[in-house]
Tab-separated table of C-alpha atoms in Angstrom:
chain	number	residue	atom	x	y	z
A	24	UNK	CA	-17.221	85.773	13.916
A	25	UNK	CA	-17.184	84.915	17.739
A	26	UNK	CA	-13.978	83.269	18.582
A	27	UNK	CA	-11.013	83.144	21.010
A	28	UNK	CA	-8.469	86.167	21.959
A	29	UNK	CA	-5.967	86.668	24.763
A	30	UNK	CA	-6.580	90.161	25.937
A	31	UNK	CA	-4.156	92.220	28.024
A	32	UNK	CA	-6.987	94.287	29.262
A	33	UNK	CA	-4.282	96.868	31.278
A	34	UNK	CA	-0.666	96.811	31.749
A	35	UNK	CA	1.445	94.246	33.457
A	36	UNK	CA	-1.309	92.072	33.760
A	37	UNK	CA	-1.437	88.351	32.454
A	38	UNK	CA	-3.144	87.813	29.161
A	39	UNK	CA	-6.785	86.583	29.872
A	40	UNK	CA	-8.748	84.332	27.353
A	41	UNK	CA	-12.012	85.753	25.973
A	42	UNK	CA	-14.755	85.295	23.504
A	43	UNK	CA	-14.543	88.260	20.964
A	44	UNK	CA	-16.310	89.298	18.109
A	45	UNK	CA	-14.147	89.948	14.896
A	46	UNK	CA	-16.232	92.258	12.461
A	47	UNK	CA	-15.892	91.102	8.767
A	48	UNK	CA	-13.341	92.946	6.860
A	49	UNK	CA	-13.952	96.087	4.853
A	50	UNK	CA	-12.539	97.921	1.860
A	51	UNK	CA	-8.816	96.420	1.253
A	52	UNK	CA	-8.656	94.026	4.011
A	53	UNK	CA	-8.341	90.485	4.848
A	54	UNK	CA	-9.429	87.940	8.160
A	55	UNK	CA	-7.503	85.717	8.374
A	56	UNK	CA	-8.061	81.967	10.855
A	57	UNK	CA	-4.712	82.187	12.900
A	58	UNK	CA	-3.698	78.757	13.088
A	59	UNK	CA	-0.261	79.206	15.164
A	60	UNK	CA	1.148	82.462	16.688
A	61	UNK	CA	4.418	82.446	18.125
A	62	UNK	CA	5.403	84.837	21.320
A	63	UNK	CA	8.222	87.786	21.099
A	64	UNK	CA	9.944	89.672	23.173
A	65	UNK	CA	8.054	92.974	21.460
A	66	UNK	CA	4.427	91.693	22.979
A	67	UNK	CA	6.349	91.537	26.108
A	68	UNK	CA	7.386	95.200	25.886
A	69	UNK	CA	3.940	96.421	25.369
A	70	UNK	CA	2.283	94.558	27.960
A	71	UNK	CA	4.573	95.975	30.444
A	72	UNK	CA	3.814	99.220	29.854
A	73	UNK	CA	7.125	100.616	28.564
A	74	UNK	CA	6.098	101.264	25.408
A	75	UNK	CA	4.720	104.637	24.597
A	76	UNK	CA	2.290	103.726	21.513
A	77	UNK	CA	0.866	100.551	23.901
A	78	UNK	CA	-2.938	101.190	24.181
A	79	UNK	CA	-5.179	98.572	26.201
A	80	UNK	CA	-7.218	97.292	26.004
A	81	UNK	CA	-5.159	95.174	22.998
A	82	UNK	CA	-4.646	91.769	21.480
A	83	UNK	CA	-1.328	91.318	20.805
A	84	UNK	CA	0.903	89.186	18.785
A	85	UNK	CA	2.584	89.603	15.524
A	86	UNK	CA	4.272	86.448	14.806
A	87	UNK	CA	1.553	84.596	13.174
A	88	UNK	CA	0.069	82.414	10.282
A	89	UNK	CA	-2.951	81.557	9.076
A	90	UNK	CA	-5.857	81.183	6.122
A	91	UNK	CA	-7.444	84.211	4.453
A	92	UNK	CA	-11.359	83.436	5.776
A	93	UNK	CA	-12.774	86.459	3.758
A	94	UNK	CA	-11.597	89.194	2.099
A	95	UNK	CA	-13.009	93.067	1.471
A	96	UNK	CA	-13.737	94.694	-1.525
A	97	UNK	CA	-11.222	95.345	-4.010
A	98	UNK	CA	-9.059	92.825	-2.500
A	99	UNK	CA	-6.709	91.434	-4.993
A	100	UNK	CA	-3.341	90.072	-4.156
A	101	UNK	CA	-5.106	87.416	-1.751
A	102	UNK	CA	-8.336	85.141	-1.654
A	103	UNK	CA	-10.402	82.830	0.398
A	104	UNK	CA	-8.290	79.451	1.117
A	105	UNK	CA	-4.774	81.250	0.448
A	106	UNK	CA	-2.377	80.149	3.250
A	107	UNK	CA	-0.583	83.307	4.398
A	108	UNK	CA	1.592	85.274	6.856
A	109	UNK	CA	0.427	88.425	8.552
A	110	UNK	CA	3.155	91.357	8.169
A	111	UNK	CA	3.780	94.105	11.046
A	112	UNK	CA	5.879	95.743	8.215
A	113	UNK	CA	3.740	96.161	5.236
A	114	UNK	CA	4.655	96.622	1.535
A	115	UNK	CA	2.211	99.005	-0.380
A	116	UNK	CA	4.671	99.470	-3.562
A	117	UNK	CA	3.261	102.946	-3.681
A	118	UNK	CA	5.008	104.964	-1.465
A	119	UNK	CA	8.366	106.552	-1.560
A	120	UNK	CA	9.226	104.182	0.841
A	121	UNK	CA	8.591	100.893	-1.049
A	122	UNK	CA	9.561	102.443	-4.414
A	123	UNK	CA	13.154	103.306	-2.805
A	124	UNK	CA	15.709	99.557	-2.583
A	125	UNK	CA	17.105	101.056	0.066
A	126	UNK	CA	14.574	100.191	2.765
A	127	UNK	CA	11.790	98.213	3.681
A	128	UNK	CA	9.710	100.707	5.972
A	129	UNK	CA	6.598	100.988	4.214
A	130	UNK	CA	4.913	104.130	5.851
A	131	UNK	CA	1.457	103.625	4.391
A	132	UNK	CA	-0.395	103.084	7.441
A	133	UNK	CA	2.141	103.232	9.935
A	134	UNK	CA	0.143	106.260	11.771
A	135	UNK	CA	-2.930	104.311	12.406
A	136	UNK	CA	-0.923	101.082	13.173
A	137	UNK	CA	0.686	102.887	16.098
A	138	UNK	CA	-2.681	103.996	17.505
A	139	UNK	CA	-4.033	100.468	17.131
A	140	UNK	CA	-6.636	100.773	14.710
A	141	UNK	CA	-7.307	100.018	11.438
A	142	UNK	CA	-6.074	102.499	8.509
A	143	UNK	CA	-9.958	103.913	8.378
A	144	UNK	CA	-9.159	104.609	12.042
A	145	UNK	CA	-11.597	101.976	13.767
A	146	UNK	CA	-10.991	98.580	14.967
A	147	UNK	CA	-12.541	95.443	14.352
A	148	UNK	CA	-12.675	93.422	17.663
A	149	UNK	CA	-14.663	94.010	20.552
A	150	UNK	CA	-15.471	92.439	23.681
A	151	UNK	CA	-18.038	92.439	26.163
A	152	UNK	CA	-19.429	95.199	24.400
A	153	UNK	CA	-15.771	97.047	24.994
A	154	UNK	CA	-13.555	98.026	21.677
A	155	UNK	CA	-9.846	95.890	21.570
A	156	UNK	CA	-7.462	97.617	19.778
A	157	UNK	CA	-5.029	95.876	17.066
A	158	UNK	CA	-0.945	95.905	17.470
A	159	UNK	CA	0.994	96.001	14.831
A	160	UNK	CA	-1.380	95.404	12.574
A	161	UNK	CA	-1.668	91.998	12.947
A	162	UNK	CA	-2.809	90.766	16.855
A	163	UNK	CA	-2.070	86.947	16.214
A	164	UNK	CA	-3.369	86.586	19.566
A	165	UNK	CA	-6.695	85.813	18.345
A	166	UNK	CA	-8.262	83.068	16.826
A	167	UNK	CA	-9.244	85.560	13.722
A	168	UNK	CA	-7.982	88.370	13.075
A	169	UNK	CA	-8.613	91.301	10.268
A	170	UNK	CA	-5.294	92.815	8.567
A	171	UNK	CA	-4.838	95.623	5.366
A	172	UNK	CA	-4.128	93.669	1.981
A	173	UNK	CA	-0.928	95.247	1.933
A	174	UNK	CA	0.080	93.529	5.255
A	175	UNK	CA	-0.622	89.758	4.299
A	176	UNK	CA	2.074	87.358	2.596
A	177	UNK	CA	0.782	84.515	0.937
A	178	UNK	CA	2.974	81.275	1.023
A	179	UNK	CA	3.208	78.526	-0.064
A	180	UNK	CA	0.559	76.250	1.177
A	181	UNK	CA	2.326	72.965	2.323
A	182	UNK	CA	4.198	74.903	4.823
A	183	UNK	CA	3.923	73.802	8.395
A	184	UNK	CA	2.039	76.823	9.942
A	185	UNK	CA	3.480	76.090	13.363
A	186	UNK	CA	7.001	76.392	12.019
A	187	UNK	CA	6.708	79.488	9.324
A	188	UNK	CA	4.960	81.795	11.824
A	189	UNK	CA	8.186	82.690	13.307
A	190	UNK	CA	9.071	83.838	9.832
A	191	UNK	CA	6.659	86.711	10.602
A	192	UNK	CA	9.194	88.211	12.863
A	193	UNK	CA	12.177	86.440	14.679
A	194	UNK	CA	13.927	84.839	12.435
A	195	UNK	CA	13.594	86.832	9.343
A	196	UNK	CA	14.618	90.116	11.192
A	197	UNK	CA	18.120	87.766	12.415
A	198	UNK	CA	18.788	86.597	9.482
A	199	UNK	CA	18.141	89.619	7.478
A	200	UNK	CA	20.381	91.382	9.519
A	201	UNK	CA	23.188	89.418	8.552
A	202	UNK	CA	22.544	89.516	4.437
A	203	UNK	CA	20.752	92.053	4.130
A	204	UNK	CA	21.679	94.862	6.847
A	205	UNK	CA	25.410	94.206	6.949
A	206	UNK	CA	25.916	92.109	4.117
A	207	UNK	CA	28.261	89.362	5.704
A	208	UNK	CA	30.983	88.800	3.938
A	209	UNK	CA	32.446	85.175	3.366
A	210	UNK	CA	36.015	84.421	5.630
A	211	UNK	CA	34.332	87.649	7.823
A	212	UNK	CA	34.700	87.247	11.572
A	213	UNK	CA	31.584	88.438	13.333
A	214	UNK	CA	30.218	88.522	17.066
A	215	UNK	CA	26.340	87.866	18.160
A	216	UNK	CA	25.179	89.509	21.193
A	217	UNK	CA	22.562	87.841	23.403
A	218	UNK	CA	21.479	84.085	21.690
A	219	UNK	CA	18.151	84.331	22.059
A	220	UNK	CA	15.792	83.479	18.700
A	221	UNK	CA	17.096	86.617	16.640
A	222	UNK	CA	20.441	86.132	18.183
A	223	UNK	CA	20.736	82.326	16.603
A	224	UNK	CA	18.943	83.628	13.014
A	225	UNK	CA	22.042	86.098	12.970
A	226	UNK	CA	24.176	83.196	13.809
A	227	UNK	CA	22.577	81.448	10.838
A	228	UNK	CA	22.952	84.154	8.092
A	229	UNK	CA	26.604	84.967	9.137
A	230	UNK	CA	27.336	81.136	8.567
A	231	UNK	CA	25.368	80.972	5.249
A	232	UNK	CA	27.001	84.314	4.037
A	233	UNK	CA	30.197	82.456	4.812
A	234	UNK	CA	31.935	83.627	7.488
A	235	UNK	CA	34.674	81.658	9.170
A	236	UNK	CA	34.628	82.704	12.774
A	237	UNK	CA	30.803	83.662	14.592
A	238	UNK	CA	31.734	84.205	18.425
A	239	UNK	CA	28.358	83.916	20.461
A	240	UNK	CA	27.926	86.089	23.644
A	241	UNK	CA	26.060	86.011	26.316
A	242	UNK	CA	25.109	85.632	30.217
A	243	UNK	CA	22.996	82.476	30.056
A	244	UNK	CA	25.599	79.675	29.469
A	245	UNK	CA	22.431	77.414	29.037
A	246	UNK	CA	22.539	79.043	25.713
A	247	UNK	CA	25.892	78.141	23.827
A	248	UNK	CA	25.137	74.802	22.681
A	249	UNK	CA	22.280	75.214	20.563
A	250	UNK	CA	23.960	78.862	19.549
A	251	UNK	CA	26.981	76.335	18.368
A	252	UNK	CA	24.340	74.120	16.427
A	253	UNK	CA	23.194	77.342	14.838
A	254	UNK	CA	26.601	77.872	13.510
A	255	UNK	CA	28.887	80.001	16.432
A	256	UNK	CA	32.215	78.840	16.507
A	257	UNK	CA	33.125	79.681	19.988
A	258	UNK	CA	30.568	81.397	23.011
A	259	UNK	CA	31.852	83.489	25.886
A	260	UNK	CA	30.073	85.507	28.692
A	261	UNK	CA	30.927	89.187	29.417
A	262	UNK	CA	30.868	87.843	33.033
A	263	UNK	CA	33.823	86.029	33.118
A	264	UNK	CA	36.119	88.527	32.561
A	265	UNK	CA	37.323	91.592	34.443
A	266	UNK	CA	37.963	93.767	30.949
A	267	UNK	CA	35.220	94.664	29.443
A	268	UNK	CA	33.335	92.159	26.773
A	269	UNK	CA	34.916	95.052	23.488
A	270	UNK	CA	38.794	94.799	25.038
A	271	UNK	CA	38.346	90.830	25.204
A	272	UNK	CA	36.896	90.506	21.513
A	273	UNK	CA	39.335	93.010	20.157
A	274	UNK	CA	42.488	90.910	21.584
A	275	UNK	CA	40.862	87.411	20.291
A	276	UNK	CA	40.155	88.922	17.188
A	277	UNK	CA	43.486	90.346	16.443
A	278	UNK	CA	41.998	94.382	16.837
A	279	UNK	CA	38.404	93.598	16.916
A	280	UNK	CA	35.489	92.225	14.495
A	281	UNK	CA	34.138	92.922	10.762
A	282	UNK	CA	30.894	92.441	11.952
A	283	UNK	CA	28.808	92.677	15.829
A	284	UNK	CA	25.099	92.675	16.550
A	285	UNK	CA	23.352	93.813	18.957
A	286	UNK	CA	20.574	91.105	19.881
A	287	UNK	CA	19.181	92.242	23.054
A	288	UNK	CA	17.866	95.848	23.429
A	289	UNK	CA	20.238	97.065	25.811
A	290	UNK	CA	22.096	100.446	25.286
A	291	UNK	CA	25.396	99.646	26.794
A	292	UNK	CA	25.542	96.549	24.552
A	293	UNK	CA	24.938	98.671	21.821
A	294	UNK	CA	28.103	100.954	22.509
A	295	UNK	CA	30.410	97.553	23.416
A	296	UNK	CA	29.090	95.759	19.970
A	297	UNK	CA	30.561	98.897	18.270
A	298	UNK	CA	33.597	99.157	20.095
A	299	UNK	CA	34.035	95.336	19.282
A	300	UNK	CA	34.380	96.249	15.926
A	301	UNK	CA	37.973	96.758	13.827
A	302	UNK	CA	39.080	100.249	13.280
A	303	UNK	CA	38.698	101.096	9.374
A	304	UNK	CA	35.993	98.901	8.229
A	305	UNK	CA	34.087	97.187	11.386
A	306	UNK	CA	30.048	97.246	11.031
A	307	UNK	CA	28.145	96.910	13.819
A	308	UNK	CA	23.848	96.321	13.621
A	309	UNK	CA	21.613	97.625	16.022
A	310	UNK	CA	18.926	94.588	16.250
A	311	UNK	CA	17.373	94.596	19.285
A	312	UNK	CA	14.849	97.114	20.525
A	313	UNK	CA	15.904	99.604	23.356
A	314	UNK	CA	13.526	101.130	25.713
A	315	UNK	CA	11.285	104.232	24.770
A	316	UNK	CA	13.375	107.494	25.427
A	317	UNK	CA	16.642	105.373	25.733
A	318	UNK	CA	19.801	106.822	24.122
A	319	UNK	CA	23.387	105.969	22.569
A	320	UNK	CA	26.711	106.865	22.915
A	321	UNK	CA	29.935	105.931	22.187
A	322	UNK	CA	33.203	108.765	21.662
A	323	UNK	CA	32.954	110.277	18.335
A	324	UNK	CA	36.350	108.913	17.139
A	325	UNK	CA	35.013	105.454	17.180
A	326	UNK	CA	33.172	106.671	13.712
A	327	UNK	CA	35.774	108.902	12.938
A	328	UNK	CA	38.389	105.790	12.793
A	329	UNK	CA	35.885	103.983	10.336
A	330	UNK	CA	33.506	102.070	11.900
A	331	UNK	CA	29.774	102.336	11.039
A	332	UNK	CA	26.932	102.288	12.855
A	333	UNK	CA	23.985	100.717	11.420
A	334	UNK	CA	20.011	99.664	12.844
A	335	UNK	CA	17.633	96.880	10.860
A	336	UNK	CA	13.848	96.583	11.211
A	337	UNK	CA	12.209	93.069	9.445
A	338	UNK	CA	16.160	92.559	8.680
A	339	UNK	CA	15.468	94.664	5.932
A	340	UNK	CA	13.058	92.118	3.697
A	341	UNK	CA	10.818	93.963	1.715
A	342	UNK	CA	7.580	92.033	3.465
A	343	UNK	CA	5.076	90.841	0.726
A	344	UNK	CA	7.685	90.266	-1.916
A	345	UNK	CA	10.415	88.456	0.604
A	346	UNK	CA	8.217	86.707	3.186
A	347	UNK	CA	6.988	83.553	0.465
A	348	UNK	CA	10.565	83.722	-0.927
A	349	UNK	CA	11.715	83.095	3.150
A	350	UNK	CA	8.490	79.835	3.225
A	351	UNK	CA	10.340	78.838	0.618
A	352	UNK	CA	14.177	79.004	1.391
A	353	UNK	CA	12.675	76.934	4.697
A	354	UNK	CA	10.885	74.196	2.673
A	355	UNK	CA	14.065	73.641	0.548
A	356	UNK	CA	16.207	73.497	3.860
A	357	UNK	CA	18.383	76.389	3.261
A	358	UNK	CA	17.577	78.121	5.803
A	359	UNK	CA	16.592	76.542	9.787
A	360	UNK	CA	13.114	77.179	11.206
A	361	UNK	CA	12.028	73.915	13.540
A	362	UNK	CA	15.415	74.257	15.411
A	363	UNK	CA	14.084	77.397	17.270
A	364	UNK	CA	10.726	76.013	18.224
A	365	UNK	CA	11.060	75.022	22.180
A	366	UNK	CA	7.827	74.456	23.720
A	367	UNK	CA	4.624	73.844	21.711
A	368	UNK	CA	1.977	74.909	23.721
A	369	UNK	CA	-2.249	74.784	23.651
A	370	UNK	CA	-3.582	78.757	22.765
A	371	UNK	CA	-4.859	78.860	26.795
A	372	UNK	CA	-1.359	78.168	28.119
A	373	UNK	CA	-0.262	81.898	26.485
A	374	UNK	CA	0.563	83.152	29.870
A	375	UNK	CA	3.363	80.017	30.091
A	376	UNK	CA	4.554	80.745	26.846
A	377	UNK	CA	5.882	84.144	28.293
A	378	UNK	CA	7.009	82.826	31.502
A	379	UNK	CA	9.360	80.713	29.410
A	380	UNK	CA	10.513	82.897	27.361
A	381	UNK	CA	11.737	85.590	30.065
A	382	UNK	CA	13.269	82.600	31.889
A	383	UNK	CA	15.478	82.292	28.799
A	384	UNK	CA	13.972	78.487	28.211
């Protein structure tokens, strides 16, 4: 199939529009017609060149959905015409990884995912006679695009497609983080750092898990209203104080927080969100992505005093089992997905898309 793709042909360089080929899919895969792909902080990261396992030239994008166009031999769980959700997390079931409740990392084909191919280690895009590589395995960044069986969701088929892509990432890892990462208790008080899209989907899963007091933080002031609409009971910025942002949320909380995330990627926030947290029982979740090579600390006796330090990937949803169960948690309005759209913008205004986001709008 020739069709449309934004390439990031090198690093730090805008996204540019092509015509690509997209080879049909073999042995246990799936194309799939992308009909909405959100944007994420994550593409970001890899286009700037920061990340390590970023190999151009690349389509990116892994907040997607879509309709299965063909599938590959032995294909099962999916067929032509099924409306579904491309997973950068898949779910085999097979390995120890997927057989084990405690996590959601399916390791399957995570070493050919990180070198941008396909698990039989080739790729099926090209352009101008040039080989793309995938990310994630998903690149939503392309009008078509050819995923493993095991990294598909299909949903329910009514869904708006331009809302439940941002179940493909976003949202689901916020919310997750809340229920299923740190398991939110109800009448817990919690704190949310940086209110971006995963930042409000924590907000949301601390208020549905019933706590009574979700304190919002962050620089952009722009930011508390809708955070409040999300569910945050109060919003403060780290600027507007001389102590730092853990010595002001312990004394408003009374000797600090059951629960803080960490929304943004940013080490020092990860060692504050921690210290936030109340001696003896405090959890804090790592959520955000830090830069390659980037460490923490904090003073052992932090741990030692009983708090726990904890990270989330996907918010901990087991991907092909959890993602249609997410579709349809949005259709029956328990859970908010059309309150984080902003902007909806035409697949050739990508390049806006990310100019918006890193202005915060």
């Amino acid at each position: 199939i020739k069709c449309k793709a934004a390439v990031a042909w090198e690093a730090g360089k805008p996204l540019s529009i092509e015509e690509v080929e997209v080879a049909p899919p073999k042995a246990h895969e799936v194309r799939i017609k992308i009909v909405a792909t959100a944007v994420c902080h994550t593409d970001a990261y890899t286009l700037s060149g920061a990340d390590p396992e970023g190999c151009f030239p690349v389509i990116l994008g892994h907040e997607g959905a879509g309709v299965v166009e063909s599938v590959g031999e032995g294909v099962t769980k999916v067929k032509k015409g099924d409306t579904v959700i491309p997973l950068y997390i898949p779910q085999c079931g097979e390995c120890k990884f997927c057989k084990n409740p405690k996590t959601n990392l399916c390791q399957k084909i995570r070493i050919t995912q990180g070198k941008g191919v396909m698990p039989d280690g080739t790729s099926r895009f090209t352009c101008k006679g040039k080989q793309l590589y995938h990310f994630m395995g998903t690149s939503t960044f392309s009008e078509y695009t050819v995923v493993a069986d095991i990294s598909v969701a299909k949903i329910d088929a009514a869904a708006p497609l331009d809302k439940v892509c941002l179940l493909g990432c976003g949202i689901s890892t916020g919310y997750g983080a809340a229920v299923n990462t740190a398991k939110v208790e109800p009448g817990s008080t919690c704190a949310v750092f940086g209110l971006g899209g995963v930042g409000l989907a924590v907000i949301m899963g601390c208020k549905i898990a019933g706590a009574s007091r979700i304190i919002g933080i962050d620089i952009n002031k722009d930011k508390y209203a809708k955070a409040k609409e999300f569910g945050a009971t109060e919003c403060i910025s780290p600027q507007d104080s001389k102590k730092p942002i853990q010595e002001v949320l312990v004394e408003m909380t009374d000797g600090g927080v059951d629960y803080s995330f960490e929304c943004i990627g940013n080490v020092g926030v990860m060692r504050a969100a921690l210290e936030a947290c109340h001696k003896g029982w405090g959890v804090s979740v790592i959520v955000g992505v830090a830069a390659a090579g980037q460490e923490i600390s904090t003073r052992p006796f932090q741990l030692v005093t009983g708090r726990t330090w904890k990270g989330t990937a996907f918010g901990g949803w087991k991907s092909v089992d959890s993602v249609p169960k997410l579709v349809t948690e949005y259709m029956s309005k328990k859970i908010k997905v059309d309150e984080f759209v902003t902007h909806t913008l035409p697949f050739d205004k990508i390049n806006e898309a990310f100019e918006l986001m890193h202005s915060g709008k």
